Each structure stands twice: as structure tokens, then as C-alpha cells.
Coordinates of C-alpha atoms in Angstrom, one line a residue:
X1 CA 279.9 60.6 225.0
X2 CA 277.3 63.1 224.1
X3 CA 276.6 66.3 226.7
X4 CA 273.7 67.6 226.5
X5 CA 272.3 71.4 226.7
X6 CA 269.1 73.1 226.0
X7 CA 271.4 75.6 223.6
X8 CA 274.3 75.5 222.1
X9 CA 276.3 78.8 221.4
X10 CA 279.2 78.6 218.9
X11 CA 281.5 81.2 219.5
X12 CA 282.3 83.3 222.6
X13 CA 283.6 86.7 221.1
X14 CA 281.5 89.8 222.0
X15 CA 277.9 88.6 220.7
X16 CA 277.9 85.4 221.4
X17 CA 279.5 86.3 225.5
X18 CA 276.8 88.8 225.0
X19 CA 273.6 86.4 224.2
X20 CA 275.0 83.8 226.8
X21 CA 274.9 86.3 229.4
X22 CA 271.1 87.8 227.7
X23 CA 269.7 84.3 229.4
X24 CA 271.2 83.3 232.2
X25 CA 268.1 83.3 234.1
X26 CA 266.3 81.9 231.5
X27 CA 266.3 78.7 233.2
X28 CA 268.0 77.1 230.0
X29 CA 270.8 74.5 230.1
X30 CA 273.7 77.0 228.0
X31 CA 277.0 75.8 226.0
X32 CA 279.7 78.6 224.8
X33 CA 281.9 77.0 223.1
X34 CA 284.8 78.3 221.3
X35 CA 288.4 77.5 219.9
X36 CA 290.4 80.0 221.4
X37 CA 290.9 79.9 225.5
X38 CA 288.7 81.7 227.6
X39 CA 290.2 84.1 229.8
X40 CA 290.6 87.0 231.1
X41 CA 293.3 88.1 230.3
X42 CA 295.2 91.1 232.3
X43 CA 294.9 94.2 231.5
X44 CA 297.6 97.4 231.6
X45 CA 295.9 101.0 231.3
X46 CA 299.4 102.3 230.4
X47 CA 300.0 99.7 227.4
X48 CA 300.0 99.6 223.7
X49 CA 296.3 99.7 222.3
X50 CA 294.8 97.0 220.7
X51 CA 294.4 96.8 216.0
X52 CA 290.9 96.7 216.2
X53 CA 288.2 98.7 218.2
X54 CA 284.6 99.1 217.3
X55 CA 282.6 102.4 217.6
X56 CA 279.8 101.6 220.7
X57 CA 276.7 103.2 220.5
X58 CA 274.3 104.6 223.3
X59 CA 272.0 101.1 222.4
X60 CA 275.5 99.0 222.7
X61 CA 276.3 100.5 226.0
X62 CA 273.1 100.1 227.5
X63 CA 273.1 96.2 226.8
X64 CA 276.7 95.9 228.0
X65 CA 275.5 98.0 231.2
X66 CA 272.6 95.0 232.0
X67 CA 274.8 92.7 231.8
X68 CA 277.1 93.4 233.8
X69 CA 279.6 94.4 231.6
X70 CA 280.0 98.0 231.2
X71 CA 281.8 98.6 234.8
X72 CA 284.7 96.4 233.3
X73 CA 284.8 98.9 230.3
X74 CA 285.3 101.3 232.1
X75 CA 287.6 99.8 234.7
X76 CA 289.8 99.4 231.6
X77 CA 289.7 102.1 228.9
X78 CA 287.1 103.9 227.2
X79 CA 286.8 106.9 224.7
X80 CA 284.1 108.8 224.5
X81 CA 283.2 110.7 221.6
X82 CA 280.9 113.8 221.2
X83 CA 281.5 115.4 217.8
X84 CA 282.3 113.8 214.3
X85 CA 283.2 115.3 211.4
X86 CA 283.0 114.2 207.5
X87 CA 284.3 115.7 204.9
X88 CA 285.2 115.2 200.8
X89 CA 288.6 114.8 199.9
X90 CA 287.9 116.0 196.5
X91 CA 285.6 118.8 196.7
X92 CA 284.5 121.6 199.2
X93 CA 281.3 119.5 201.2
X94 CA 281.5 118.8 204.9
X95 CA 279.1 118.0 207.6
X96 CA 279.0 117.8 211.2
X97 CA 277.4 116.0 213.8
X98 CA 277.3 116.7 217.4
X99 CA 275.6 114.7 220.3
X100 CA 274.1 118.4 222.1
X101 CA 272.0 118.7 218.7
X102 CA 269.7 115.8 220.7
X103 CA 271.0 116.7 224.3
X104 CA 273.0 113.7 224.8
X105 CA 276.9 113.9 226.5
X106 CA 278.3 111.9 223.8
X107 CA 277.9 109.8 220.5
X108 CA 279.1 107.2 221.1
X109 CA 282.6 105.2 223.0
X110 CA 285.5 104.5 221.4
X111 CA 286.6 100.7 222.4
X112 CA 289.4 98.2 221.8
X113 CA 287.3 94.7 220.8
X114 CA 289.6 92.8 223.4
X115 CA 288.4 95.4 226.5
X116 CA 284.7 94.4 225.7
X117 CA 285.4 90.7 225.1
X118 CA 287.1 90.4 228.3
X119 CA 284.9 92.9 229.9
X120 CA 282.2 90.3 228.7
X121 CA 283.9 87.0 230.3
X122 CA 284.2 88.2 233.8
X123 CA 280.7 88.0 234.5
X124 CA 280.4 84.9 232.3
X125 CA 283.3 82.9 234.7
X126 CA 280.2 84.4 237.5
X127 CA 277.3 83.4 235.3
X128 CA 276.5 79.1 235.9
X129 CA 277.0 78.9 232.3
X130 CA 279.3 76.6 230.8
X131 CA 282.0 77.5 229.5
X132 CA 283.8 75.5 227.1
X133 CA 286.8 76.8 225.6
X134 CA 289.2 75.3 223.3
X135 CA 286.5 73.4 221.2
X136 CA 287.0 73.7 217.7
X137 CA 284.2 72.5 215.5
X138 CA 284.6 69.6 212.8
X139 CA 280.9 68.1 211.5
X140 CA 277.7 69.1 212.6
X141 CA 274.6 67.2 211.6
X142 CA 270.5 66.5 212.3
X143 CA 270.0 63.8 214.6
X144 CA 266.2 63.3 215.1
X145 CA 264.8 66.9 216.5
X146 CA 268.3 67.9 217.7
X147 CA 271.8 69.1 216.5
X148 CA 274.8 66.6 216.6
X149 CA 278.1 68.8 216.8
X150 CA 281.8 66.8 216.6
X151 CA 284.9 68.8 218.3
X152 CA 288.2 67.8 216.5
X153 CA 288.6 66.0 219.5
X154 CA 286.3 63.7 219.1
X155 CA 283.8 65.1 221.8
X156 CA 280.0 65.1 220.7
X157 CA 277.1 67.9 221.4
X158 CA 273.9 67.6 221.5
X159 CA 270.9 70.4 221.5
X160 CA 268.1 71.1 219.5
X161 CA 268.9 74.6 219.2
X162 CA 272.7 76.0 217.9
X163 CA 273.6 79.6 217.5
X164 CA 275.6 80.7 215.7
X165 CA 277.8 83.7 216.9
X166 CA 281.4 82.6 215.1
X167 CA 281.9 85.1 213.0
X168 CA 282.8 86.3 209.7
X169 CA 283.9 82.7 208.6
X170 CA 281.2 80.9 210.4
X171 CA 282.0 77.0 210.7
X172 CA 278.1 76.9 212.0
X173 CA 276.8 79.0 209.0
X174 CA 279.1 76.3 206.4
X175 CA 278.4 73.1 207.7
X176 CA 274.5 73.5 208.4
X177 CA 275.0 74.8 204.1
X178 CA 273.3 78.0 204.8
X179 CA 273.3 80.1 201.8
X180 CA 274.6 83.9 201.2
X181 CA 274.7 86.8 199.1
X182 CA 278.6 88.2 199.6
X183 CA 281.1 90.6 197.6
X184 CA 284.0 91.5 197.6
X185 CA 284.5 95.8 197.9
X186 CA 288.3 95.3 196.4
X187 CA 289.9 97.3 199.1
X188 CA 291.6 96.1 202.3
X189 CA 291.3 98.3 205.2
X190 CA 294.3 99.3 207.4
X191 CA 294.2 99.3 211.1
X192 CA 296.7 100.5 213.7
X193 CA 296.7 103.3 216.3
X194 CA 298.8 106.6 215.4
X195 CA 300.1 109.7 218.0
X196 CA 298.6 113.0 216.8
X197 CA 300.7 116.7 217.2
X198 CA 297.1 117.8 217.7
X199 CA 294.4 116.7 220.3
X200 CA 291.8 114.8 218.5
X201 CA 289.1 116.7 220.3
X202 CA 286.6 114.0 221.1
X203 CA 285.8 114.0 218.0
X204 CA 285.6 111.0 215.2
X205 CA 287.0 112.4 212.2
X206 CA 286.4 110.9 208.5
X207 CA 288.2 112.1 205.0
X208 CA 286.4 110.5 202.0
X209 CA 289.7 110.2 200.3
X210 CA 289.7 109.0 196.4
X211 CA 291.2 105.6 197.1
X212 CA 288.3 104.9 199.7
X213 CA 287.3 106.4 203.5
X214 CA 289.9 107.5 206.3
X215 CA 288.4 107.7 209.9
X216 CA 290.6 108.6 212.6
X217 CA 288.6 107.3 215.6
X218 CA 290.0 109.0 219.0
X219 CA 291.7 107.8 221.9
X220 CA 291.9 108.5 225.4
X221 CA 295.8 108.1 227.2
X222 CA 297.4 110.0 228.3
X223 CA 295.7 113.1 226.9
X224 CA 293.9 113.6 223.6
X225 CA 296.8 112.5 221.0
X226 CA 295.7 108.7 220.2
X227 CA 293.3 108.1 217.2
X228 CA 292.1 104.4 215.9
X229 CA 292.6 105.0 212.4
X230 CA 290.9 102.6 209.4
X231 CA 291.8 102.8 206.3
X232 CA 290.1 102.1 203.2
X233 CA 292.4 101.1 200.0
X234 CA 292.9 99.3 196.6
X235 CA 294.8 96.0 197.7
X236 CA 297.9 97.6 195.4
X237 CA 297.9 100.5 197.2
X238 CA 297.7 99.1 200.5
X239 CA 300.2 96.5 200.1
X240 CA 302.6 99.4 199.1
X241 CA 301.6 101.0 202.5
X242 CA 302.7 98.0 204.4
X243 CA 305.7 97.5 202.6
X244 CA 306.6 101.4 204.4
X245 CA 308.6 101.8 207.2
X246 CA 306.4 103.8 210.1
X247 CA 308.3 107.0 208.7
X248 CA 307.1 106.1 205.9
X249 CA 303.4 104.6 206.4
X250 CA 303.0 108.4 209.1
X251 CA 304.2 110.2 206.3
X252 CA 301.7 109.2 203.7
X253 CA 298.8 109.2 206.3
X254 CA 299.2 113.0 207.1
X255 CA 298.8 113.5 203.5
X256 CA 295.6 111.5 202.8
X257 CA 294.1 112.9 206.0
X258 CA 295.1 116.4 205.1
X259 CA 297.0 117.2 208.2
X260 CA 293.8 117.1 210.3
X261 CA 295.0 117.1 213.4
X262 CA 298.9 118.1 212.8
X263 CA 301.5 115.3 212.0
X264 CA 301.5 111.8 212.3
X265 CA 304.1 111.6 215.1
X266 CA 304.0 107.5 215.3
X267 CA 302.4 104.5 214.5
X268 CA 301.4 100.9 216.4
X269 CA 302.2 97.9 214.7
X270 CA 299.2 97.7 211.7
X271 CA 297.1 95.1 210.0
X272 CA 295.8 94.6 206.9
X273 CA 292.1 93.0 206.5
X274 CA 290.3 92.7 203.3
X275 CA 287.3 94.0 203.0
X276 CA 284.5 92.0 202.2
X277 CA 280.2 92.1 202.5
X278 CA 278.6 89.5 203.1
X279 CA 274.7 88.8 204.4
X280 CA 273.1 85.4 205.0
X281 CA 269.5 84.8 203.3
X282 CA 268.1 83.5 206.0
X283 CA 269.2 84.0 209.8
X284 CA 267.0 80.9 210.9
X285 CA 266.3 77.3 210.1
X286 CA 264.8 74.3 211.9
X287 CA 266.6 74.7 215.0
X288 CA 269.8 77.0 213.7
X289 CA 270.2 81.1 214.3
X290 CA 272.7 83.3 212.9
X291 CA 273.9 86.4 214.5
X292 CA 276.5 89.3 214.2
X293 CA 278.8 88.4 211.7
X294 CA 277.9 84.8 211.5
X295 CA 274.6 86.7 209.6
X296 CA 276.2 89.7 208.2
X297 CA 279.8 91.6 207.9
X298 CA 279.5 95.5 206.1
X299 CA 281.9 98.2 205.8
X300 CA 283.8 99.5 208.7
X301 CA 282.5 102.5 207.3
X302 CA 281.0 103.7 210.3
X303 CA 281.7 101.0 212.7
X304 CA 278.3 99.6 213.0
X305 CA 279.3 95.7 213.1
X306 CA 279.2 95.0 216.9
X307 CA 276.5 97.2 217.4
X308 CA 274.4 94.7 214.8
X309 CA 275.7 92.5 216.5
X310 CA 274.5 93.3 220.2
X311 CA 271.1 94.1 219.2
X312 CA 271.0 90.8 217.0
X313 CA 272.1 88.9 220.6
X314 CA 269.4 91.1 222.4
X315 CA 266.4 90.5 220.3
X316 CA 267.0 86.8 219.8
X317 CA 267.5 86.4 223.8
X318 CA 263.8 88.7 224.6
X319 CA 262.4 86.4 221.1
X320 CA 263.6 83.0 223.5
X321 CA 262.5 84.3 226.8
X322 CA 259.0 85.5 225.3
X323 CA 258.0 82.1 223.9
X324 CA 259.5 80.2 226.8
X325 CA 257.3 81.9 229.0
X326 CA 254.6 80.7 226.8
X327 CA 255.7 77.0 226.8
X328 CA 256.3 77.1 223.1
X329 CA 259.6 75.2 221.4
X330 CA 262.2 77.5 221.1
X331 CA 263.5 75.2 218.2
X332 CA 260.7 75.7 216.1
X333 CA 261.4 77.8 213.0
X334 CA 258.2 79.7 213.8
X335 CA 259.8 81.2 216.9
X336 CA 262.9 81.7 215.4
X337 CA 261.2 83.5 212.3
X338 CA 260.3 86.3 214.7
X339 CA 263.9 87.3 215.3
X340 CA 264.7 87.0 212.3
X341 CA 261.7 89.3 211.2
X342 CA 262.8 92.2 213.4
X343 CA 266.3 92.1 212.7
X344 CA 266.8 91.2 208.8
X345 CA 265.0 94.5 207.8
X346 CA 267.2 97.0 210.4
X347 CA 270.4 95.0 209.9
X348 CA 270.0 95.2 205.2
X349 CA 268.7 99.2 205.5
X350 CA 272.2 99.2 207.2
X351 CA 274.2 97.7 205.0
X352 CA 272.2 99.5 201.9
X353 CA 273.0 102.5 203.6
X354 CA 277.1 101.7 203.8
X355 CA 276.8 100.6 200.7
X356 CA 275.4 103.4 199.0
X357 CA 277.7 105.6 201.0
X358 CA 280.4 103.9 199.9
X359 CA 279.8 103.7 196.1
X360 CA 278.7 107.5 196.2
X361 CA 282.1 108.6 197.4
X362 CA 284.2 106.3 195.0
X363 CA 282.3 107.6 192.1
X364 CA 284.2 109.4 189.7
X365 CA 281.8 111.3 187.2
X366 CA 281.8 115.1 188.1
X367 CA 278.1 115.3 188.7
X368 CA 278.3 112.7 190.8
X369 CA 281.2 114.4 192.9
X370 CA 278.6 117.7 192.6
X371 CA 275.5 116.0 193.9
X372 CA 277.8 114.6 196.6
X373 CA 279.4 117.5 197.7
X374 CA 276.0 119.8 197.9
X375 CA 274.0 117.0 199.3
X376 CA 276.9 117.2 202.5
X377 CA 276.1 120.8 202.5
X378 CA 272.6 121.0 202.0
X379 CA 272.3 118.5 205.3
X380 CA 275.1 120.2 207.3
X381 CA 272.6 123.0 206.7
X382 CA 269.4 121.6 208.4
X383 CA 269.9 120.7 212.2
X384 CA 266.7 118.8 212.2
X385 CA 267.9 116.4 209.1
X386 CA 270.8 115.6 211.4
X387 CA 269.4 115.3 214.5
X388 CA 267.5 112.6 213.2
X389 CA 270.8 111.4 212.0
X390 CA 272.4 111.3 215.4
X391 CA 269.4 109.6 217.0
X392 CA 269.0 106.9 214.3
X393 CA 273.1 106.5 215.7
X394 CA 272.5 106.4 219.3
X395 CA 270.0 104.1 219.4
X396 CA 267.4 106.4 220.3
X397 CA 264.6 105.2 218.1
X398 CA 263.3 101.6 216.2
X399 CA 262.8 98.4 217.2
X400 CA 264.9 97.9 219.9
X401 CA 264.9 95.1 222.3
X402 CA 264.5 96.2 226.1
X403 CA 267.4 95.6 226.8
X404 CA 269.2 98.8 224.7
X405 CA 266.0 100.5 225.9
X406 CA 266.7 104.2 228.2

């Protein structure tokens, strides 16, 4: 027996859940499926931090607020930050960004991914959207004007429009045969939470080391001494660091960070994640759209991945609702192409910027080291240029969907 819907969203992570909520009043019959359980877990505000966090921009905060999820974030745990300090570990170049430069209170919020997910799941359970946990996709094929999805347990789902929000290793993208451009950074990211001797001052800190960027992102619990770290190193160095005991790891981490926040006093369990950049050649085809990490994954250099995904979800929802209001067929590739035209240039620009940043700071030739140090110092002395960067990071400019507008 087939289960029919107007729209099937595959992947109920942060981005897929946001899209479903953005369309809850559209009149569409929506199925949101995921291979995992879709439940809100009890949260202990005094408990350990989840290792994976996101740096939510002001635009993402607005989207979550309008979807009814931001109160759930605040009720759990979030860490606002007002400043960012970046410096070159191989030279003297540095740059400082401040929210006050654009008369804002904060640059963003560091929030555990699990907190965002649970805060989205709460309004979803009350939305009337069809939630299907434990629904793992096995096959996908065209059937007339529809897509026919077969799950591992044999259930079949049918819809004219499918949205892939199932992450970097998207089953939908693979089964639908969507082509990608991708390459390995030849680096791994070590992520965990650490306690520092000195307070983080609600500042995001980033040092570019010879091995790769190292970020200390501020977390708040029992004061301002906890940070989430993202440490990009070569695979061999990652293997060595992961094999150290906690004391040895904290010592190496403090040295790599130049003890900017004093000694690293302790660390939670570590994760090691291979870094790979991936971008779909097309985000859409007839009856199919890719959003979030299913469409693009970037270096975690600036924590922009989920922000790009939330903007994808908000723009796609806006495109579909406008098309429905005009009586257009939502699965039409020409309709879906409006989403692609709005989002692909922005995503590619962000990916190119992160790629250029990463390559510049990995460069060894002396002229390039001199150039990046001189460039950092030069930009740091230009308030107007820094304010422009801050406005871009906050989501205060560009082609924003209505959900993200101030």
C-alpha cells in the first residue's frame, strides 16, 4: 500500500525540520521522514555540552524565531558572542570584529546542534505535519509524474515533489543520480568542549596555525570558561592527538592556541571528522530539490554551514508558497529553478571565500605570508570594511527571504 503526499522531505535534521515548519500553513500535505527517532530528549542545562555546535547568525535566529523554535533554544542553552578575534599564528597579522561596529548587541549565538534540533522538533509535533521516524530510504524512482520512494521496511511513499535534506551523504542525491563536484581537504577536524583558566569574554577566537585553523567558540555554563573547539589538522596529526590522554591533549591544545585563554584545564570526549567539500552541480530537477548539506558542504572555518542551510529552507518555502498562490505546479523544474537561482550564487560565494581563506593561511611561501599578515593589519585599520563584513555575517544584507528579514 502506498502512502501519498504533496511533498516528501527526506531528513528531519535542522534544515529539513525548518523547511517543514516554514510550510506548515501552506495547505500542502507534507511528509517529513527520517531514519532516526523523531523525539525531543530531556535536557539538563548543567549537563555536558554536545561536541557539535553551530554559530547561528542573526538571520538564522530570525528564521528560528518565526518558526517558533527560538524560545526552545533559549529555554535550553545558548551562548551569545559579541566579538571575534582572528590572528595568524605564523606572523603578526590580526583582526578584530565587534557587533558594536554595526550597533548590534551580538554577532551570533553558539548553540549545540542537539539543542537546535530539539527546539525545532517541539513545534513540529504540534504542526499537523506527518512525521515518519525510522523511515530509511532504500530505493527511489520516477513513476509517472511522481517520485516513488521505497523504504527499507518495504513501505512505499509517493509524491510529485521530494526535497533532499538528508545531509552530506544524502541518500536522495545518490539514488536520484545528482552529480556533484567534491574534493578532500586532506584535513580532519577535532571537535570537543574544553574548560579554560581565563574567561572567553563572549568572544569567538580563531588562530591560523601551520597545520590548519583552530577555533575556540564561547560556551556559557557556570560562567564563561567553557569553549567549543574546532581544530583542523592533517590526518596524521589528528591520529596522534586523538591517541593522547586528556592531560596530553589539553597541553597540546593550549600550546597551539598560544594560551590565549590560559591553560586548558579539561576536555570532554573528542570527535574526529574528515573534512570534504562538496557541491551539487544542480540543486533542482523535475520534482526534486536539494537543500542544506545535501546540496553543499563547506569547510567549518566560520561555522556557516547551518546558516546556509536555514536560508535554503526559507527561500525554498517562499518560492513554493508564491508559486502555489499563482496556481503553478510546484514540481515544475522552472518553479524550483527560482530557488536555485537565488541560493546557488550566495552559497558558491561563501564556499569560494572559505576556500580562499583556507588556502591563503595554508600557504608557506614567504611573499604570501607577508601578504596575509599585511592584509589582516590593513583591514583591521578600516572600520568601514570590517562593518561590511559584520553586516554580511549577521545577515543584514543581500537577497534575504522574508523569514530572515529584520
